Each structure stands twice: as C-alpha cells, then as structure tokens.
Coordinates of C-alpha atoms in Angstrom, one line a residue:
X1 CA 113.8 189.8 96.8
X2 CA 111.8 188.1 94.0
X3 CA 112.8 184.5 93.1
X4 CA 115.2 184.4 96.1
X5 CA 115.3 181.7 98.8
X6 CA 116.0 182.7 102.4
X7 CA 118.2 180.4 104.4
X8 CA 117.4 181.0 108.0
X9 CA 120.2 180.5 110.5
X10 CA 119.7 178.8 113.9
X11 CA 117.8 181.0 116.4
X12 CA 116.9 180.5 120.1
X13 CA 114.6 177.6 120.6
X14 CA 111.6 179.8 121.4
X15 CA 112.0 181.8 118.2
X16 CA 113.0 178.9 115.9
X17 CA 111.1 178.7 112.7
X18 CA 110.9 175.6 110.4
X19 CA 113.5 175.6 107.7
X20 CA 112.5 175.3 104.1
X21 CA 113.5 172.2 102.2
X22 CA 116.2 174.2 100.4
X23 CA 117.5 175.6 103.7
X24 CA 117.7 172.2 105.2
X25 CA 119.6 170.9 102.3
X26 CA 122.0 173.8 102.4
X27 CA 122.5 173.2 106.1
X28 CA 123.2 169.5 105.6
X29 CA 125.9 170.2 102.9
X30 CA 127.5 173.0 105.0
X31 CA 127.6 170.8 108.2
X32 CA 129.2 168.0 106.1
X33 CA 132.0 170.4 105.1
X34 CA 132.4 171.7 108.7
X35 CA 132.6 168.1 110.0
X36 CA 135.1 167.2 107.4
X37 CA 137.2 170.2 108.2
X38 CA 137.0 169.5 112.0
X39 CA 138.1 165.9 111.4
X40 CA 141.0 167.1 109.2
X41 CA 142.1 169.6 111.8
X42 CA 141.9 167.0 114.6
X43 CA 143.8 164.4 112.5
X44 CA 146.5 167.0 111.4
X45 CA 147.0 168.1 115.1
X46 CA 147.2 164.5 116.3
X47 CA 149.7 163.5 113.6
X48 CA 151.8 166.6 114.2
X49 CA 151.9 165.9 117.9
X50 CA 152.9 162.3 117.3
X51 CA 155.7 163.2 114.8
X52 CA 156.9 166.0 117.1
X53 CA 157.0 163.6 120.0
X54 CA 158.8 160.9 118.0
X55 CA 161.4 163.4 116.8
X56 CA 162.0 164.6 120.4
X57 CA 161.9 161.3 122.3
X58 CA 162.7 158.5 119.8
X59 CA 164.9 160.1 117.1
X60 CA 167.9 160.7 119.5
X61 CA 167.7 157.1 120.5
X62 CA 167.4 155.9 116.9
X63 CA 170.5 157.9 116.0
X64 CA 172.3 156.5 119.0
X65 CA 171.4 153.0 118.0
X66 CA 172.6 153.5 114.5
X67 CA 175.9 154.9 115.8
X68 CA 176.3 151.9 118.1
X69 CA 175.7 149.6 115.2
X70 CA 178.2 151.5 113.1
X71 CA 180.9 151.2 115.8
X72 CA 180.2 147.4 116.2
X73 CA 180.5 146.9 112.5
X74 CA 183.8 148.8 112.4
X75 CA 185.0 146.6 115.3
X76 CA 184.0 143.4 113.4
X77 CA 185.8 144.6 110.3
X78 CA 189.0 145.0 112.4
X79 CA 189.1 141.1 112.6
X80 CA 188.8 140.5 108.9
X81 CA 192.6 140.6 108.4
X82 CA 193.2 137.7 110.8
X83 CA 194.5 134.7 108.9
X84 CA 193.4 132.2 111.6
X85 CA 189.7 132.5 110.7
X86 CA 188.6 129.5 108.6
X87 CA 186.3 129.7 105.6
X88 CA 183.1 129.0 107.6
X89 CA 184.0 131.6 110.2
X90 CA 184.8 134.2 107.5
X91 CA 181.5 133.5 105.9
X92 CA 179.6 134.0 109.2
X93 CA 181.6 137.1 110.0
X94 CA 180.9 138.6 106.5
X95 CA 177.2 137.8 106.8
X96 CA 177.1 139.5 110.2
X97 CA 178.8 142.6 108.8
X98 CA 176.6 142.6 105.7
X99 CA 173.4 142.5 107.8
X100 CA 174.7 145.4 109.9
X101 CA 175.6 147.4 106.8
X102 CA 172.2 146.7 105.2
X103 CA 170.5 148.0 108.3
X104 CA 172.6 151.2 108.2
X105 CA 172.2 151.8 104.5
X106 CA 168.4 151.8 104.7
X107 CA 168.2 153.7 108.0
X108 CA 166.9 157.2 108.2
X109 CA 169.1 157.8 111.2
X110 CA 172.5 156.9 109.8
X111 CA 172.9 159.8 107.3
X112 CA 175.8 161.4 109.2
X113 CA 177.7 158.1 109.3
X114 CA 180.3 157.0 106.7
X115 CA 178.5 153.8 105.8
X116 CA 180.2 153.6 102.4
X117 CA 183.6 153.1 104.1
X118 CA 182.1 150.0 105.7
X119 CA 180.8 148.8 102.4
X120 CA 184.3 149.1 100.7
X121 CA 186.0 147.3 103.6
X122 CA 183.4 144.5 103.5
X123 CA 183.6 144.1 99.8
X124 CA 187.4 143.7 100.0
X125 CA 187.0 141.1 102.7
X126 CA 184.3 139.2 100.9
X127 CA 186.3 138.9 97.8
X128 CA 188.9 136.8 99.7
X129 CA 186.7 133.9 100.6
X130 CA 183.9 134.1 98.0
X131 CA 185.3 131.5 95.5
X132 CA 183.4 128.3 96.0
X133 CA 184.2 124.8 94.8
X134 CA 181.9 122.9 92.4
X135 CA 180.2 121.0 95.1
X136 CA 179.3 124.2 97.0
X137 CA 178.1 125.9 93.8
X138 CA 175.9 122.9 92.9
X139 CA 174.4 122.9 96.4
X140 CA 173.6 126.6 96.2
X141 CA 172.0 126.1 92.7
X142 CA 169.8 123.3 94.2
X143 CA 168.8 125.5 97.1
X144 CA 167.9 128.4 94.8
X145 CA 165.9 126.0 92.6
X146 CA 164.0 124.6 95.6
X147 CA 163.4 128.0 97.0
X148 CA 162.1 129.8 93.9
X149 CA 161.0 126.8 91.8
X150 CA 160.6 126.6 88.1
X151 CA 159.2 130.1 88.0
X152 CA 162.7 131.4 88.2
X153 CA 163.7 130.8 84.6
X154 CA 167.4 131.8 84.9
X155 CA 170.7 129.9 84.9
X156 CA 173.3 131.5 87.1
X157 CA 177.0 131.3 86.2
X158 CA 179.6 130.4 88.9
X159 CA 180.8 134.0 88.9
X160 CA 177.3 135.3 89.5
X161 CA 176.8 133.0 92.4
X162 CA 180.1 134.2 93.9
X163 CA 178.8 137.7 93.6
X164 CA 175.5 136.8 95.2
X165 CA 177.2 135.1 98.1
X166 CA 179.1 138.3 98.7
X167 CA 176.0 140.4 98.4
X168 CA 172.7 138.5 98.7
X169 CA 170.8 141.7 98.2
X170 CA 171.8 141.5 94.5
X171 CA 170.2 138.1 94.2
X172 CA 167.0 139.2 95.9
X173 CA 166.8 142.2 93.6
X174 CA 167.2 140.1 90.5
X175 CA 164.7 137.5 91.7
X176 CA 162.1 140.2 92.5
X177 CA 162.6 141.8 89.1
X178 CA 162.1 138.5 87.4
X179 CA 159.0 137.7 89.5
X180 CA 157.6 141.1 88.6
X181 CA 158.2 140.5 84.9
X182 CA 156.5 137.1 85.1
X183 CA 153.5 138.5 86.9
X184 CA 153.2 141.3 84.4
X185 CA 153.3 138.8 81.5
X186 CA 150.6 136.7 83.2
X187 CA 148.4 139.7 83.6
X188 CA 148.9 140.6 80.0
X189 CA 148.0 137.1 78.9
X190 CA 144.9 137.2 81.1
X191 CA 143.8 140.5 79.6
X192 CA 144.4 139.1 76.1
X193 CA 142.3 136.0 76.9
X194 CA 139.6 138.2 78.3
X195 CA 139.5 140.2 75.1
X196 CA 139.0 137.1 73.0
X197 CA 135.5 136.8 71.6
X198 CA 134.8 140.5 72.0
X199 CA 134.4 142.4 68.8
X200 CA 135.0 146.1 69.3
X201 CA 136.6 149.0 67.5
X202 CA 139.6 150.5 69.2
X203 CA 138.5 153.8 67.8
X204 CA 135.5 153.5 70.1
X205 CA 137.8 153.1 73.1
X206 CA 139.8 156.1 72.1
X207 CA 136.6 158.1 71.7
X208 CA 135.5 157.0 75.2
X209 CA 138.9 158.0 76.7
X210 CA 138.7 161.4 74.9
X211 CA 135.2 161.9 76.2
X212 CA 136.3 161.2 79.8
X213 CA 139.2 163.7 79.5
X214 CA 136.8 166.3 78.0
X215 CA 134.3 165.6 80.8
X216 CA 136.9 166.2 83.4
X217 CA 138.0 169.4 81.8
X218 CA 134.4 170.4 81.5
X219 CA 133.8 169.8 85.2
X220 CA 136.8 171.8 86.1
X221 CA 135.7 174.7 83.9
X222 CA 132.2 174.4 85.3
X223 CA 133.5 174.7 88.8
X224 CA 135.5 177.8 87.9
X225 CA 132.5 179.3 86.2
X226 CA 130.3 178.7 89.2
X227 CA 132.8 180.4 91.5
X228 CA 133.0 183.3 89.0
X229 CA 129.3 183.9 88.6
X230 CA 128.3 183.7 92.3
X231 CA 127.7 187.2 93.7
X232 CA 130.1 187.1 96.6
X233 CA 129.5 190.8 97.2
X234 CA 126.1 190.0 98.8
X235 CA 128.1 188.2 101.5
X236 CA 131.1 190.5 101.5
X237 CA 129.3 193.9 101.9
X238 CA 127.4 193.1 105.2
X239 CA 130.5 191.4 106.6
X240 CA 132.7 194.3 105.8
X241 CA 130.4 196.6 107.8
X242 CA 130.6 194.3 110.8
X243 CA 134.3 193.4 110.6
X244 CA 135.8 196.7 109.6
X245 CA 138.3 197.7 112.4
X246 CA 137.6 201.4 112.0
X247 CA 134.0 200.8 113.3
X248 CA 135.4 199.2 116.5
X249 CA 136.2 201.2 119.6
X250 CA 137.7 198.5 121.7
X251 CA 141.4 198.3 121.0
X252 CA 141.7 194.5 121.5
X253 CA 138.6 193.8 119.3
X254 CA 140.0 196.3 116.7
X255 CA 143.2 194.1 116.4
X256 CA 141.0 191.0 116.0
X257 CA 138.8 192.6 113.4
X258 CA 141.9 193.8 111.5
X259 CA 143.0 190.2 111.1
X260 CA 139.4 189.1 110.1
X261 CA 139.2 191.9 107.6
X262 CA 142.4 190.6 106.0
X263 CA 140.9 187.2 105.7
X264 CA 137.6 188.7 104.3
X265 CA 139.4 190.7 101.7
X266 CA 141.5 187.7 100.6
X267 CA 138.3 185.6 100.3
X268 CA 136.6 188.2 98.2
X269 CA 139.6 188.6 95.9
X270 CA 139.9 184.8 95.5
X271 CA 136.1 184.2 95.1
X272 CA 136.5 181.9 98.2
X273 CA 132.8 181.2 98.8
X274 CA 133.5 178.7 101.6
X275 CA 135.4 181.2 103.7
X276 CA 132.8 183.9 103.1
X277 CA 129.9 181.6 104.1
X278 CA 131.9 180.5 107.2
X279 CA 132.4 184.2 108.2
X280 CA 128.8 185.0 107.5
X281 CA 127.6 182.1 109.6
X282 CA 129.8 183.1 112.5
X283 CA 129.7 186.9 112.6
X284 CA 126.6 188.2 110.9
X285 CA 123.8 189.2 113.3
X286 CA 121.1 188.9 110.7
X287 CA 119.5 185.5 110.5
X288 CA 119.1 185.5 106.7
X289 CA 121.4 184.4 103.8
X290 CA 119.9 185.0 100.4
X291 CA 120.7 182.9 97.3
X292 CA 118.7 182.3 94.2
X293 CA 117.6 178.7 93.5
X294 CA 120.1 178.5 90.7
X295 CA 122.9 179.7 93.0
X296 CA 121.9 177.2 95.6
X297 CA 122.3 174.3 93.1
X298 CA 125.8 175.6 92.2
X299 CA 126.7 176.0 95.9
X300 CA 125.6 172.5 96.7
X301 CA 127.9 171.1 94.0
X302 CA 130.8 173.3 95.3
X303 CA 130.2 172.2 98.9
X304 CA 130.2 168.5 97.9
X305 CA 133.5 169.0 96.1
X306 CA 134.9 170.9 99.1
X307 CA 134.1 168.1 101.4
X308 CA 135.7 165.5 99.1
X309 CA 138.8 167.7 98.8
X310 CA 139.1 168.0 102.6
X311 CA 138.7 164.2 102.9
X312 CA 141.4 163.6 100.3
X313 CA 143.8 166.0 102.2
X314 CA 143.1 164.2 105.4
X315 CA 143.9 160.8 103.9
X316 CA 147.1 162.3 102.4
X317 CA 148.4 163.4 105.8
X318 CA 149.7 159.9 106.6
X319 CA 151.8 159.9 103.4
X320 CA 153.7 163.1 104.2
X321 CA 157.1 161.3 104.0
X322 CA 158.3 157.7 104.2
X323 CA 159.6 158.2 107.8
X324 CA 156.5 160.1 109.0
X325 CA 154.3 157.5 107.3
X326 CA 156.0 154.8 109.4
X327 CA 155.5 156.8 112.6
X328 CA 151.9 157.4 111.8
X329 CA 151.4 153.7 110.9
X330 CA 152.9 152.7 114.3
X331 CA 151.1 155.3 116.5
X332 CA 148.4 157.1 114.5
X333 CA 145.5 154.7 115.1
X334 CA 145.9 154.5 118.8
X335 CA 144.1 156.3 121.6
X336 CA 146.2 158.8 123.7
X337 CA 146.6 156.2 126.4
X338 CA 147.8 153.5 124.1
X339 CA 150.1 156.1 122.3
X340 CA 151.8 156.7 125.7
X341 CA 152.2 153.0 126.3
X342 CA 153.6 152.4 122.8
X343 CA 156.1 155.3 123.2
X344 CA 157.2 154.0 126.5
X345 CA 157.7 150.4 125.1
X346 CA 159.4 151.7 122.0
X347 CA 161.8 153.9 124.1
X348 CA 162.6 150.9 126.3
X349 CA 163.2 148.7 123.3
X350 CA 165.6 151.2 121.8
X351 CA 167.5 151.7 125.0
X352 CA 167.8 147.9 125.4
X353 CA 168.9 147.6 121.8
X354 CA 171.7 150.2 122.3
X355 CA 172.8 148.5 125.5
X356 CA 172.9 145.1 123.7
X357 CA 174.9 146.4 120.7
X358 CA 177.4 148.1 122.9
X359 CA 177.7 145.1 125.1
X360 CA 178.5 142.8 122.2
X361 CA 181.1 145.3 121.0
X362 CA 182.8 145.5 124.4
X363 CA 182.5 141.7 124.9
X364 CA 184.5 140.9 121.7
X365 CA 187.9 141.7 123.0
X366 CA 189.8 138.8 121.5
X367 CA 189.6 136.6 118.4
X368 CA 188.7 133.6 120.6
X369 CA 185.6 135.3 121.9
X370 CA 184.6 136.3 118.3
X371 CA 185.0 132.7 117.1
X372 CA 182.8 131.5 119.9
X373 CA 180.1 134.0 119.0
X374 CA 180.4 133.1 115.3
X375 CA 179.9 129.5 116.2
X376 CA 176.6 130.3 117.9
X377 CA 175.2 132.3 114.9

C-alpha cells in the first residue's frame, strides 16, 4: 500500500469521512464525465424521439404534399400545347411550373416521383417562347446590373440570357460562383496586405506546422501509453469476483451478472478504464479505489479527454443527416409542451397545403380558368 492514494467512495452521512484533495479532484473529474454522458443520453433520446415522431406523423404528409404538387405540375404541363396562350401567359405558366419542379427536385419526399419527366417537358415548352427581342434583352441586362451592381463583372450574351430566362437557377448559380470568387480574392488581398511589413521566414512557419503535427501525434501516443500502463487488473479482479454469474444463486440475478460479466471482460480486453471505473463505483462493496499519484495524474487527463469526446459526440447528433438536421433545428430546442404545439401546427399546415394544391388542380378545368389564375400571379 506504500505510495498509494485511497479514493474513498460516498458512505452514509454518519460514517462519511473527509475526502483527500486527490480524492476530491478525482470525484470532480469523474462526475464531469458522468454529467456529460447523462446529457448525451438525454439529448440522443430526445432527438431520436423527435425524428421518430416526425417520420411517423409528418413524413406521410410530406410525401402526400409532394405527390399533390407533382400531379398539379403534370396538369399545368398539359396546357402548354395550347396555341391560344400569349407570350406573357406562357412565361407565367412556365415560371409556375419551374417553381414547382424546383421544389420537387430538392425535396426529400419526392424521390419516388419521376421529376425528370417534368423537367424534360418543361424544357421543351420553355424553348418555344424564350427568344426575346432586343428591347426585352436590354431591359433584363439593366435589371441584372441594378440587382447585382458592378461587382458582377460579366457580360451576358443574348443566348445566355435566353437560357437563364428558361432556368433562372442557372443564373443564380453563376452569380453565386462569381460572388464567391470575388470574396475569396478580397480575402487573399487582405491577407497579403496584412503580411506586408512583417519579415519572417516561411521555413519557420513550416517548422511550427510540423511541430503542431508532431505534438498532436505525441498526445495521441501519450494517451495510448497511459491506457496501456494503467493496471486495470486492480479494478478487474475484485469486480470479477462480484459479478461472476457462477457465484450467484438467484437465476434472475445470474442472467443479469452474465451480461455484466460480458461488459467487464470487454472493458478489460480493450483497456477501457472508464467502463471499469463506472462498474467499480456501482457494484463494488468496498469503499476504496487505489491508484498511485502518477496513475491519478494520467487518469485525470483521460477523464478530461473523455468528457470532451462525449461533448463533441453530443454536438454532432444534430448533424446526423441533412433531413434530420432540419427536423432537429425545427423541434430540438423546444420543451415537450412546445414540441407538441409545433407538431400540431406543422401537421395542420401540411394538411392545409395538400388541400390547397389539390383544390387548385381541380379548379383548373378549362384554359379560361388557367388564364385568369395566370393573370393574378
């Protein structure tokens, strides 16, 4: 027992002894890990419940809404062959169809629908009216210039403008790419200006970068070394005596201890000091955990890293997938009461949306009705 520190576990109030400074520090680190794990478990459970509920209650309505929009778009495309539509009406109709197709293309709930067939039909229809006269082209150029200003340092040809009128998403993508390039150039210029007046050797920067990489590698190796050199057997042996199922007479407890023994063996095999400490804290009847001062310092470092890893995992839960991230963003920060309210409102909105889309489709029975609706858009 020489040169060992005894960490005393909590005892009944009447028998409680003051903890040493080292024991208090150990308890503080261990409780921080337990708190982080509880928060992770609570967050994971909450997110799983929300996503499960969304899949059960909202997803069928989202799919139904996408199907309704698909049918409406098909119905609108059936009018594109009509010769009595003037150029303005064709434009409004094409824009309406394009908006619908754009919504379907980027929907997570339209994967079973043949959206590409709508895209082809729309493209054929758009090509019939997209040629613009010089005055219209000049007007569009002015609008683009006024909208994006001198920062958009490009000159569009008439053919490009025709294409962008058919599919404005292409124009938006080009403008965004141009803006990104300009911002990157500004950032590079700012960095270059910041560097002016500083005299440094790039070899020094390379050395610092290499030092950081080496430091990270050293820390990873140090962590592995710490786990390897800790004497896990001093935790494993007493636990094995307590949890071994052959020592248990009660059949139900024997089954429980069999499962715990599997966990214990896996923890020993993997040098999982965290699981071993957790089991020891929970099941060992002795109030003492013995570590050397050197081992305690190593364990403190491991516990801090464990807490940080758990926190990182918890923050990553909300980025499980793009769709799930949207669901968590919408409902994840609410109390249960507000979650119920939001689900109720979201459900009602989807149902109203489906009714509205279907109503428009059934309402447009004739070209005359369609023209009246196009006039209002």
